[in-house]
CSV table of C-alpha atoms in Angstrom, one decimal:
chain,number,residue,atom,x,y,z
A,1,MET,CA,-98.9,-77.3,184.1
A,2,SER,CA,-97.6,-80.5,182.8
A,3,ARG,CA,-94.0,-81.1,182.3
A,4,PRO,CA,-92.5,-82.4,179.0
A,5,GLY,CA,-90.5,-85.7,179.0
A,6,ILE,CA,-88.9,-88.0,176.3
A,7,GLY,CA,-91.9,-89.9,175.9
A,8,GLY,CA,-94.4,-87.3,176.0
A,9,THR,CA,-95.7,-85.1,178.7
A,10,SER,CA,-95.8,-85.9,182.5
A,11,SER,CA,-98.7,-86.0,184.2
A,12,ILE,CA,-97.2,-83.8,187.5
A,13,ARG,CA,-99.5,-81.0,188.3
A,14,PHE,CA,-98.0,-78.1,190.4
A,15,SER,CA,-98.0,-74.5,191.2
A,16,THR,CA,-95.6,-72.7,188.7
A,17,SER,CA,-95.4,-69.6,190.7
A,18,THR,CA,-92.0,-68.4,191.7
A,19,PRO,CA,-91.3,-65.3,193.9
A,20,GLY,CA,-88.7,-62.8,192.5
A,21,ASN,CA,-85.9,-64.1,194.6
A,22,GLY,CA,-85.9,-67.4,192.5
A,23,CYS,CA,-86.7,-69.4,195.4
A,24,PRO,CA,-89.6,-71.8,195.6
A,25,PRO,CA,-92.9,-70.7,196.6
A,26,MET,CA,-93.6,-71.6,200.2
A,27,ASP,CA,-97.0,-72.9,199.8
A,28,LEU,CA,-96.1,-76.0,197.7
A,29,THR,CA,-97.3,-79.1,199.9
A,30,GLU,CA,-95.0,-81.8,200.7
A,31,GLU,CA,-96.6,-84.2,198.1
A,32,ASP,CA,-95.6,-81.3,195.3
A,33,ARG,CA,-92.1,-81.3,196.7
A,34,ASP,CA,-91.8,-85.1,196.5
A,35,ASN,CA,-93.1,-85.0,192.8
A,36,LEU,CA,-90.8,-82.2,192.1
A,37,ARG,CA,-87.9,-84.3,193.2
A,38,PHE,CA,-88.6,-87.0,191.7
A,39,GLU,CA,-89.6,-85.5,188.4
A,40,LEU,CA,-86.2,-83.8,188.9
A,41,ALA,CA,-84.1,-87.2,189.4
A,42,LYS,CA,-86.0,-88.3,186.3
A,43,MET,CA,-85.0,-85.5,184.2
A,44,GLU,CA,-81.2,-85.9,185.2
A,45,GLU,CA,-81.3,-89.3,184.9
A,46,GLU,CA,-82.5,-88.7,181.2
A,47,ILE,CA,-79.9,-86.3,180.4
A,48,GLN,CA,-77.2,-88.6,181.7
A,49,THR,CA,-78.6,-91.0,179.3
A,50,LEU,CA,-78.8,-88.5,176.1
A,51,ARG,CA,-75.3,-87.4,176.9
A,52,GLN,CA,-74.0,-91.4,176.9
A,53,LEU,CA,-76.0,-91.7,173.9
A,54,VAL,CA,-74.2,-89.1,172.2
A,55,LEU,CA,-71.1,-89.8,173.1
A,56,ALA,CA,-71.8,-93.4,171.6
A,57,LYS,CA,-72.5,-91.5,168.5
A,58,GLU,CA,-69.7,-89.5,168.6
A,59,LYS,CA,-67.3,-92.2,168.9
A,60,TYR,CA,-68.9,-94.6,166.0
A,61,ALA,CA,-69.0,-91.4,163.6
A,62,ALA,CA,-65.2,-91.0,164.4
A,63,ASP,CA,-64.7,-94.9,163.6
A,64,ILE,CA,-66.7,-94.8,160.4
A,65,ARG,CA,-64.3,-91.3,159.5
A,66,ARG,CA,-61.3,-93.6,160.4
A,67,GLN,CA,-62.7,-95.9,157.8
A,68,LEU,CA,-63.1,-93.8,155.1
A,69,GLY,CA,-59.5,-92.5,155.7
A,70,MET,CA,-60.8,-89.1,157.0
A,71,GLY,CA,-58.3,-88.0,159.5
A,72,PRO,CA,-58.6,-85.4,162.3
A,73,LEU,CA,-57.5,-82.7,159.9
A,74,SER,CA,-60.1,-83.1,157.4
A,75,ASN,CA,-62.6,-83.5,159.9
A,76,LEU,CA,-61.8,-79.9,161.2
A,77,LYS,CA,-61.6,-78.8,157.6
A,78,GLN,CA,-64.8,-79.8,156.8
A,79,ASN,CA,-66.1,-78.5,160.3
A,80,LEU,CA,-64.2,-75.0,159.6
A,81,SER,CA,-65.8,-75.1,156.2
A,82,LYS,CA,-69.1,-75.9,157.3
A,83,GLY,CA,-69.3,-73.1,159.8
A,84,TRP,CA,-67.8,-70.4,157.0
A,85,GLN,CA,-70.8,-71.6,155.1
A,86,GLU,CA,-73.3,-70.9,158.0
A,87,VAL,CA,-71.2,-67.3,159.1
A,88,GLN,CA,-71.8,-66.6,155.2
A,89,THR,CA,-75.4,-67.2,154.9
A,90,SER,CA,-75.9,-65.9,158.4
A,91,SER,CA,-78.1,-62.2,158.8
A,92,PRO,CA,-75.6,-60.4,160.2
A,93,TYR,CA,-73.1,-60.8,157.4
A,94,LEU,CA,-75.2,-60.6,154.8
A,95,THR,CA,-76.3,-57.3,156.3
A,96,ALA,CA,-72.7,-56.2,156.4
A,97,SER,CA,-71.7,-57.4,152.9
A,98,ALA,CA,-74.3,-55.8,151.3
A,99,THR,CA,-73.0,-52.3,153.2
A,100,LEU,CA,-69.7,-52.9,152.1
A,101,ASP,CA,-71.0,-53.5,148.6
A,102,ASP,CA,-72.7,-50.3,148.5
A,103,ILE,CA,-69.7,-48.3,150.3
A,104,SER,CA,-67.4,-49.6,147.7
A,105,ASN,CA,-69.6,-48.8,144.8
A,106,SER,CA,-70.5,-45.4,146.0
A,107,ASN,CA,-69.4,-42.2,143.9
A,108,VAL,CA,-67.3,-41.1,146.9
A,109,TYR,CA,-65.5,-43.8,147.4
A,110,VAL,CA,-64.5,-44.3,144.3
A,111,ARG,CA,-63.4,-40.6,143.8
A,112,THR,CA,-61.4,-41.1,147.3
A,113,LYS,CA,-59.5,-44.2,145.7
A,114,GLU,CA,-58.5,-42.6,142.5
A,115,GLY,CA,-57.7,-39.7,144.8
A,116,LEU,CA,-54.8,-41.8,147.1
A,117,ALA,CA,-53.7,-43.9,144.1
A,118,HIS,CA,-53.1,-40.2,142.0
A,119,ALA,CA,-51.7,-39.0,145.0
A,120,GLY,CA,-49.6,-42.0,145.7
A,121,HIS,CA,-48.2,-42.0,142.3
A,122,VAL,CA,-47.1,-37.7,142.3
A,123,THR,CA,-45.5,-38.5,145.9
A,124,SER,CA,-43.3,-41.4,144.4
A,125,SER,CA,-42.4,-39.6,140.9
A,126,ALA,CA,-41.5,-36.4,143.0
A,127,LEU,CA,-39.2,-38.3,145.3
A,128,SER,CA,-37.6,-40.3,142.7
A,129,ASN,CA,-36.8,-37.0,140.9
A,130,MET,CA,-35.6,-35.7,144.1
A,131,GLY,CA,-33.2,-38.3,144.8
A,132,VAL,CA,-32.0,-37.8,141.0
A,133,VAL,CA,-31.3,-34.2,141.4
A,134,ILE,CA,-29.2,-34.8,145.1
A,135,THR,CA,-27.4,-37.4,143.3
A,136,ARG,CA,-26.6,-35.2,140.4
A,137,ARG,CA,-26.0,-31.6,142.4
A,138,LEU,CA,-23.4,-33.9,144.8
A,139,GLY,CA,-21.7,-35.0,141.7
A,140,GLU,CA,-21.1,-31.6,140.3
A,141,MET,CA,-19.7,-30.5,143.3
A,142,ARG,CA,-17.4,-33.0,143.6
A,143,VAL,CA,-16.2,-32.3,140.1
A,144,ALA,CA,-16.1,-28.7,140.8
A,145,GLY,CA,-14.3,-29.2,143.6
A,146,MET,CA,-16.6,-27.6,146.2
A,147,LEU,CA,-16.6,-30.5,148.4
A,148,GLU,CA,-13.7,-30.2,151.2
A,149,PRO,CA,-11.7,-33.2,151.9
A,150,ILE,CA,-12.5,-34.6,155.3
A,151,SER,CA,-9.0,-33.8,156.2
A,152,ALA,CA,-9.7,-30.3,155.7
A,153,VAL,CA,-12.6,-30.1,158.1
A,154,PHE,CA,-11.5,-32.3,161.2
A,155,GLY,CA,-8.0,-31.8,160.9
A,156,ARG,CA,-5.1,-33.9,161.6
A,157,GLU,CA,-6.7,-36.3,163.8
A,158,SER,CA,-9.0,-37.5,160.8
A,159,ARG,CA,-5.8,-39.6,159.9
A,160,TYR,CA,-6.7,-41.8,162.9
A,161,ILE,CA,-10.3,-42.1,163.1
A,162,LEU,CA,-11.4,-45.7,164.0
A,163,VAL,CA,-14.7,-46.9,162.8
A,164,THR,CA,-15.0,-48.3,166.5
A,165,GLY,CA,-15.3,-44.5,167.6
A,166,HIS,CA,-12.0,-43.9,168.8
A,167,ARG,CA,-10.6,-40.2,167.1
A,168,SER,CA,-6.6,-40.7,168.0
A,169,PRO,CA,-4.3,-43.8,168.5
A,170,PRO,CA,-2.9,-44.5,171.9
A,171,ALA,CA,0.7,-43.2,172.3
A,172,ASN,CA,2.8,-46.6,171.9
A,173,ARG,CA,0.4,-47.3,168.4
A,174,LYS,CA,2.2,-47.0,165.6
A,175,ALA,CA,0.0,-45.3,162.6
A,176,GLN,CA,0.5,-47.8,160.4
A,177,ARG,CA,-1.0,-50.9,161.8
A,178,LYS,CA,-2.8,-54.0,161.1
A,179,PRO,CA,-6.9,-53.5,162.4
A,180,LYS,CA,-8.2,-56.0,164.7
A,181,HIS,CA,-10.7,-58.2,163.9
A,182,GLY,CA,-13.8,-56.0,163.6
A,183,GLU,CA,-12.1,-52.5,163.3
A,184,ASN,CA,-11.0,-50.8,160.5
A,185,ILE,CA,-8.5,-48.0,160.5
A,186,ILE,CA,-8.8,-45.2,157.8
A,187,HIS,CA,-5.3,-43.5,156.8
A,188,ASN,CA,-4.5,-40.4,155.6
A,189,ILE,CA,-8.3,-39.2,154.8
């Protein structure tokens, strides 16, 4: 078998059979092993040369971009745009897009979408009407005197209810005092 190189094919021939464990076959002669080692060293040297060449070309391209006023962000934008175009032309994307188009144009989808939109409008209208009715009914009850004053429900303690949660004042505190910062006293509710 001949191995390809950068400039064509190599004339080194050797056995290509490899046992299942991935180790080289034991029937290689010492000459074959030397040839393989030489070929490996040559390939690794070519790989290193290509890496250096690619790095030099990347630096040169970056210098040209800089001279053209294209900063790193424009380069990133260009790469993202190119990547998105590649995604949009890929087979999985096109297949998924066609499937979604088929679904969105199907009768079941259209009817479900219309039904959910109608249900949302009906629910919104019902909740709005319910709020109006509750507000009107509470107003009617207040006017008719059906709502009891809080003092009648909670008794005498309601005079001293503190917003901070205390139900009655301490013994040495006067009933009429200025509230502290962050505290409100409700008198004679």
